[in-house]
Amino acid sequence: MSSSPTFTAAIEKIVERTPETRSFFLRVANGRKLSFVPGQFLSFLLPIGGQTLTRAYTIASLPEEEECFEICLNQVDGGPGSSYLFSLQEGAVLCFSGPWGSFVLDQLLDTEYIFIADRVGVVPFRPMIARLLTASGHHTARLLYAAPQAGDLLYAAEWQRWEGQCAHFSFQPLTDQCEPEKYSIEKVLLPYIEQHFVKEARQPSRQFYICGIGRPVLLLRDLLRGAGYERQAVKYEKW
Ligand SMILES: Cc1cc2nc3c(=O)[nH]c(=O)nc-3n(C[C@H](O)[C@H](O)[C@H](O)COP(=O)(O)OP(=O)(O)OC[C@H]3O[C@@H](n4cnc5c(N)ncnc54)[C@H](O)[C@@H]3O)c2cc1C
């Protein structure tokens, strides 16, 4: 990574989105402005156990939302970074560098954009899809969003509202109504992608963006690339 300014920001508000997932709304100190592109992340420097651990969190808000910006994360069992953040109260101060990352929308094409999200991996797609829906052009966007249960789908009301308002956006929730420990990308996402984008209706011009947790993200990537979609047309971010 090249050098980037380090910022400090205070936690202005904490919102519990599900019992395990929280949004933190952060206000950058000294009136400094954070410029970023939808899809980028920040590297937080967390003072834990006498060390500084670095953890990446994607910006969930839009660049236009000037007052505060949002990160959204879930508490990972035994995870030091997420547990530390979950222990903080409003008013606490955080340090971070960034923005970083190239998992962003390139120049918009007149084509179909397919966003494939696994659980909290939907975060980068919130600002990306918002940007896409307000941009001029002849593109469409589809969000395929998988989680164990309907109550785990983050920003669900917002996706449904956007779908009602924008004829060129559709939202496909994919849930298994299962316990979190029984959920897997292989069970919920892979068969759907195989059926709808590999076996049927292959359109080479489609652009795919995949974001989720762990190695199964690579299975989705390989499934689509193996089906003949261009390497550059299948972008992914694995957390
Ligand atoms: C570019 C990038 C952007 C990211 N953006 C976000 C974000 O917006 N929101 C967010 O919640 N996390 C995000 N992460 C993950 C985050 O950086 C941490 O890895 C996560 O919070 C776990 O850190 P930890 O110290 O608690 O656990 P660790 O002990 O570091 O545990 C890491 C393990 O947890 C897995 N893991 C990573 N993220 C998650 C998760 N969210 N849920 C369950 N398991 C996970 C990893 O695959 C790894 O096996 C991002 C990661 C990257 C690389």
XYZ file of C-alpha atoms and ligand atoms in Angstrom:
292
model
C 0.000 0.000 0.000
C 1.251 3.517 -0.746
C 1.019 6.130 1.984
C -2.365 7.625 2.632
C -3.484 10.131 5.226
C -4.420 8.799 8.631
C -7.669 10.098 10.026
C -9.267 10.083 13.418
C -13.031 9.923 13.750
C -15.484 9.784 16.637
C -18.316 7.276 16.768
C -21.378 9.486 16.538
C -24.022 6.770 16.518
C -24.236 2.984 16.780
C -27.202 1.174 15.210
C -27.902 -2.507 15.840
C -29.028 -3.943 12.490
C -29.313 -7.562 13.664
C -28.305 -9.068 17.048
C -24.787 -9.706 15.593
C -24.428 -6.801 13.177
C -23.922 -3.129 13.923
C -23.460 0.042 11.935
C -21.071 2.652 13.258
C -21.599 6.201 12.035
C -18.288 8.057 12.224
C -17.542 11.763 12.072
C -14.036 12.678 10.904
C -12.191 14.980 13.334
C -11.259 18.599 12.579
C -13.864 18.951 9.840
C -11.712 16.970 7.410
C -13.482 15.418 4.458
C -13.146 11.789 3.489
C -13.199 11.365 -0.298
C -13.864 7.857 -1.537
C -15.310 5.863 -4.369
C -18.249 3.472 -3.675
C -16.845 0.031 -2.832
C -13.647 1.231 -1.130
C -12.605 0.312 2.403
C -10.677 1.847 5.295
C -7.907 0.244 7.366
C -8.663 0.705 11.055
C -5.779 0.709 13.520
C -7.133 -0.968 16.640
C -5.225 -0.861 19.961
C -5.740 -4.372 21.294
C -3.678 -6.174 23.949
C -0.731 -3.778 23.745
C -0.527 -4.126 19.949
C -2.068 -2.325 17.006
C -4.167 -4.669 14.857
C -5.258 -3.542 11.406
C -8.728 -4.493 10.170
C -10.434 -3.435 6.938
C -14.031 -2.175 6.884
C -15.852 -1.124 3.763
C -17.660 2.195 3.647
C -21.394 1.444 3.670
C -22.549 4.996 3.005
C -22.475 7.143 -0.097
C -19.858 9.827 -0.744
C -22.696 12.363 -0.927
C -23.689 11.717 2.704
C -21.382 14.377 4.025
C -22.105 14.552 7.743
C -20.927 11.102 8.848
C -19.892 7.930 7.093
C -20.982 4.409 7.979
C -19.236 1.105 8.438
C -21.232 -2.048 9.113
C -19.800 -5.202 10.639
C -20.709 -8.363 12.435
C -19.082 -9.776 15.531
C -16.900 -12.742 14.618
C -16.696 -15.464 17.297
C -13.355 -14.979 19.066
C -12.328 -12.293 16.557
C -10.248 -9.608 18.277
C -10.949 -6.771 15.833
C -14.723 -7.059 15.611
C -15.022 -7.793 19.357
C -13.018 -4.674 20.152
C -15.265 -2.547 17.949
C -18.371 -4.081 19.498
C -17.068 -3.106 22.963
C -16.973 0.590 22.055
C -19.608 3.168 22.945
C -20.731 6.281 21.147
C -18.097 9.015 21.559
C -15.104 6.637 21.263
C -12.410 7.691 18.793
C -10.953 5.482 16.042
C -7.893 5.863 13.795
C -7.824 4.672 10.217
C -6.061 5.115 6.897
C -7.525 5.035 3.419
C -9.601 4.895 1.421
C -8.190 1.795 -0.268
C -9.280 -0.760 -2.830
C -10.068 -1.309 -6.467
C -13.304 -3.285 -5.966
C -15.261 -0.393 -7.455
C -17.457 0.274 -10.467
C -15.370 0.978 -13.536
C -16.659 3.113 -16.338
C -20.340 2.179 -16.609
C -21.328 -0.011 -19.540
C -24.790 -0.393 -21.058
C -25.171 -3.887 -19.712
C -26.541 -5.948 -16.844
C -24.693 -5.673 -13.517
C -25.083 -8.675 -11.222
C -24.112 -8.105 -7.573
C -23.694 -11.326 -5.585
C -23.534 -10.845 -1.825
C -22.911 -13.283 0.986
C -24.187 -12.011 4.386
C -22.428 -8.780 5.485
C -20.594 -8.855 2.131
C -23.500 -6.790 0.824
C -21.931 -3.643 2.336
C -19.900 -2.458 -0.705
C -22.960 -2.909 -2.921
C -25.029 -0.324 -1.080
C -23.061 2.716 -2.339
C -22.214 0.993 -5.640
C -25.847 0.256 -6.527
C -26.976 3.692 -5.347
C -24.393 5.213 -7.707
C -25.452 2.969 -10.568
C -29.152 3.754 -10.159
C -28.604 7.500 -10.386
C -26.122 7.364 -13.283
C -27.296 7.956 -16.824
C -27.056 5.095 -19.322
C -28.824 1.903 -20.288
C -27.544 -0.422 -17.593
C -29.587 -2.598 -15.235
C -28.652 -3.949 -11.810
C -29.601 -7.128 -10.021
C -28.725 -7.899 -6.403
C -28.592 -11.563 -5.387
C -28.280 -11.524 -1.639
C -27.770 -14.681 0.448
C -28.012 -15.057 4.225
C -29.115 -17.773 6.638
C -32.506 -16.197 7.414
C -34.647 -13.348 6.132
C -33.936 -11.371 9.327
C -30.198 -11.454 8.508
C -30.634 -9.512 5.245
C -29.114 -6.102 5.878
C -30.739 -2.970 4.401
C -33.666 -5.166 3.223
C -36.224 -2.334 3.353
C -33.907 -0.164 1.303
C -33.384 -2.791 -1.420
C -37.154 -3.290 -1.613
C -37.772 0.454 -1.841
C -35.192 0.843 -4.611
C -36.767 -2.051 -6.477
C -40.180 -0.330 -6.261
C -38.738 2.975 -7.434
C -36.337 1.845 -10.184
C -37.545 -0.371 -13.012
C -33.918 -1.236 -13.817
C -33.096 -2.681 -10.371
C -34.174 -6.047 -8.968
C -33.522 -7.599 -5.587
C -33.373 -11.365 -5.150
C -33.066 -12.499 -1.523
C -31.751 -16.047 -1.126
C -32.240 -17.502 2.322
C -32.219 -21.033 3.584
C -34.181 -20.403 6.812
C -31.383 -22.281 8.542
C -29.226 -21.771 11.616
C -26.134 -19.633 10.856
C -23.814 -22.615 11.380
C -25.672 -24.610 8.695
C -25.529 -21.799 6.125
C -23.015 -22.004 3.292
C -22.400 -20.247 -0.010
C -22.200 -23.682 -1.638
C -25.733 -24.535 -0.505
C -27.482 -21.204 -1.037
C -25.684 -19.220 -3.752
C -23.831 -21.687 -5.924
C -26.886 -23.658 -7.246
C -28.750 -20.420 -7.997
C -25.833 -18.922 -9.932
C -25.297 -22.174 -11.789
C -28.939 -22.401 -12.819
C -29.496 -18.770 -13.835
C -26.138 -17.614 -15.179
C -24.333 -20.742 -16.313
C -26.932 -23.226 -17.592
C -29.496 -20.673 -18.793
C -29.354 -17.317 -20.549
C -25.630 -16.744 -20.757
C -25.001 -13.161 -21.827
C -21.268 -12.543 -22.240
C -21.544 -8.797 -21.677
C -22.739 -9.131 -18.065
C -20.606 -7.670 -15.294
C -20.419 -9.605 -12.015
C -19.360 -8.321 -8.596
C -19.046 -10.901 -5.804
C -18.382 -10.150 -2.136
C -18.423 -12.521 0.812
C -16.515 -14.390 3.450
C -13.869 -17.035 2.966
C -12.799 -19.431 0.221
C -16.284 -20.233 -1.168
C -16.204 -16.779 -2.787
C -13.496 -18.205 -5.060
C -15.814 -21.064 -6.038
C -18.364 -18.554 -7.314
C -15.681 -16.664 -9.192
C -14.331 -19.834 -10.775
C -17.821 -21.070 -11.686
C -18.539 -17.876 -13.634
C -15.112 -17.550 -15.242
C -15.176 -21.244 -16.092
C -18.539 -20.718 -17.811
C -16.884 -18.324 -20.233
C -17.447 -14.905 -18.690
C -14.402 -12.667 -19.171
C -11.957 -12.558 -16.261
C -12.362 -8.774 -15.987
C -16.152 -9.144 -15.991
C -16.087 -11.228 -12.793
C -14.762 -9.047 -9.975
C -14.679 -10.269 -6.420
C -13.644 -9.400 -2.915
C -13.006 -12.143 -0.369
C -12.998 -11.197 3.344
C -11.175 -5.386 1.879
C -11.933 -5.882 3.101
C -13.088 -5.219 3.489
C -13.810 -5.676 4.603
N -14.967 -5.048 4.957
C -15.713 -5.545 5.993
C -16.976 -4.966 6.336
O -17.424 -3.970 5.737
N -17.688 -5.535 7.339
C -17.229 -6.649 8.028
O -17.933 -7.159 8.906
N -16.027 -7.193 7.740
C -15.262 -6.663 6.762
N -14.038 -7.218 6.479
C -13.503 -8.247 7.393
C -12.769 -7.553 8.563
O -11.624 -6.874 8.087
C -12.281 -8.546 9.626
O -11.605 -9.602 8.978
C -13.437 -9.115 10.434
O -14.104 -8.089 11.166
C -12.885 -10.174 11.423
O -11.861 -9.604 12.182
P -11.580 -10.136 13.658
O -10.318 -9.557 14.145
O -12.801 -9.964 14.525
O -11.446 -11.689 13.445
P -10.189 -12.535 12.942
O -9.642 -13.310 14.059
O -9.290 -11.657 12.179
O -10.980 -13.563 12.010
C -10.746 -13.638 10.682
C -11.567 -14.801 10.169
O -12.940 -14.379 10.087
C -13.362 -14.437 8.740
N -14.176 -13.245 8.532
C -13.808 -12.054 8.004
N -14.855 -11.194 7.999
C -15.884 -11.875 8.535
C -17.207 -11.514 8.795
N -17.662 -10.290 8.516
N -18.017 -12.446 9.376
C -17.549 -13.682 9.674
N -16.279 -14.080 9.440
C -15.459 -13.183 8.887
C -12.113 -14.450 7.886
O -12.315 -15.126 6.682
C -11.130 -15.166 8.776
O -11.263 -16.543 8.625
C -13.320 -6.790 5.360
C -12.142 -7.427 4.967
C -11.463 -6.999 3.856
C -10.200 -7.716 3.444
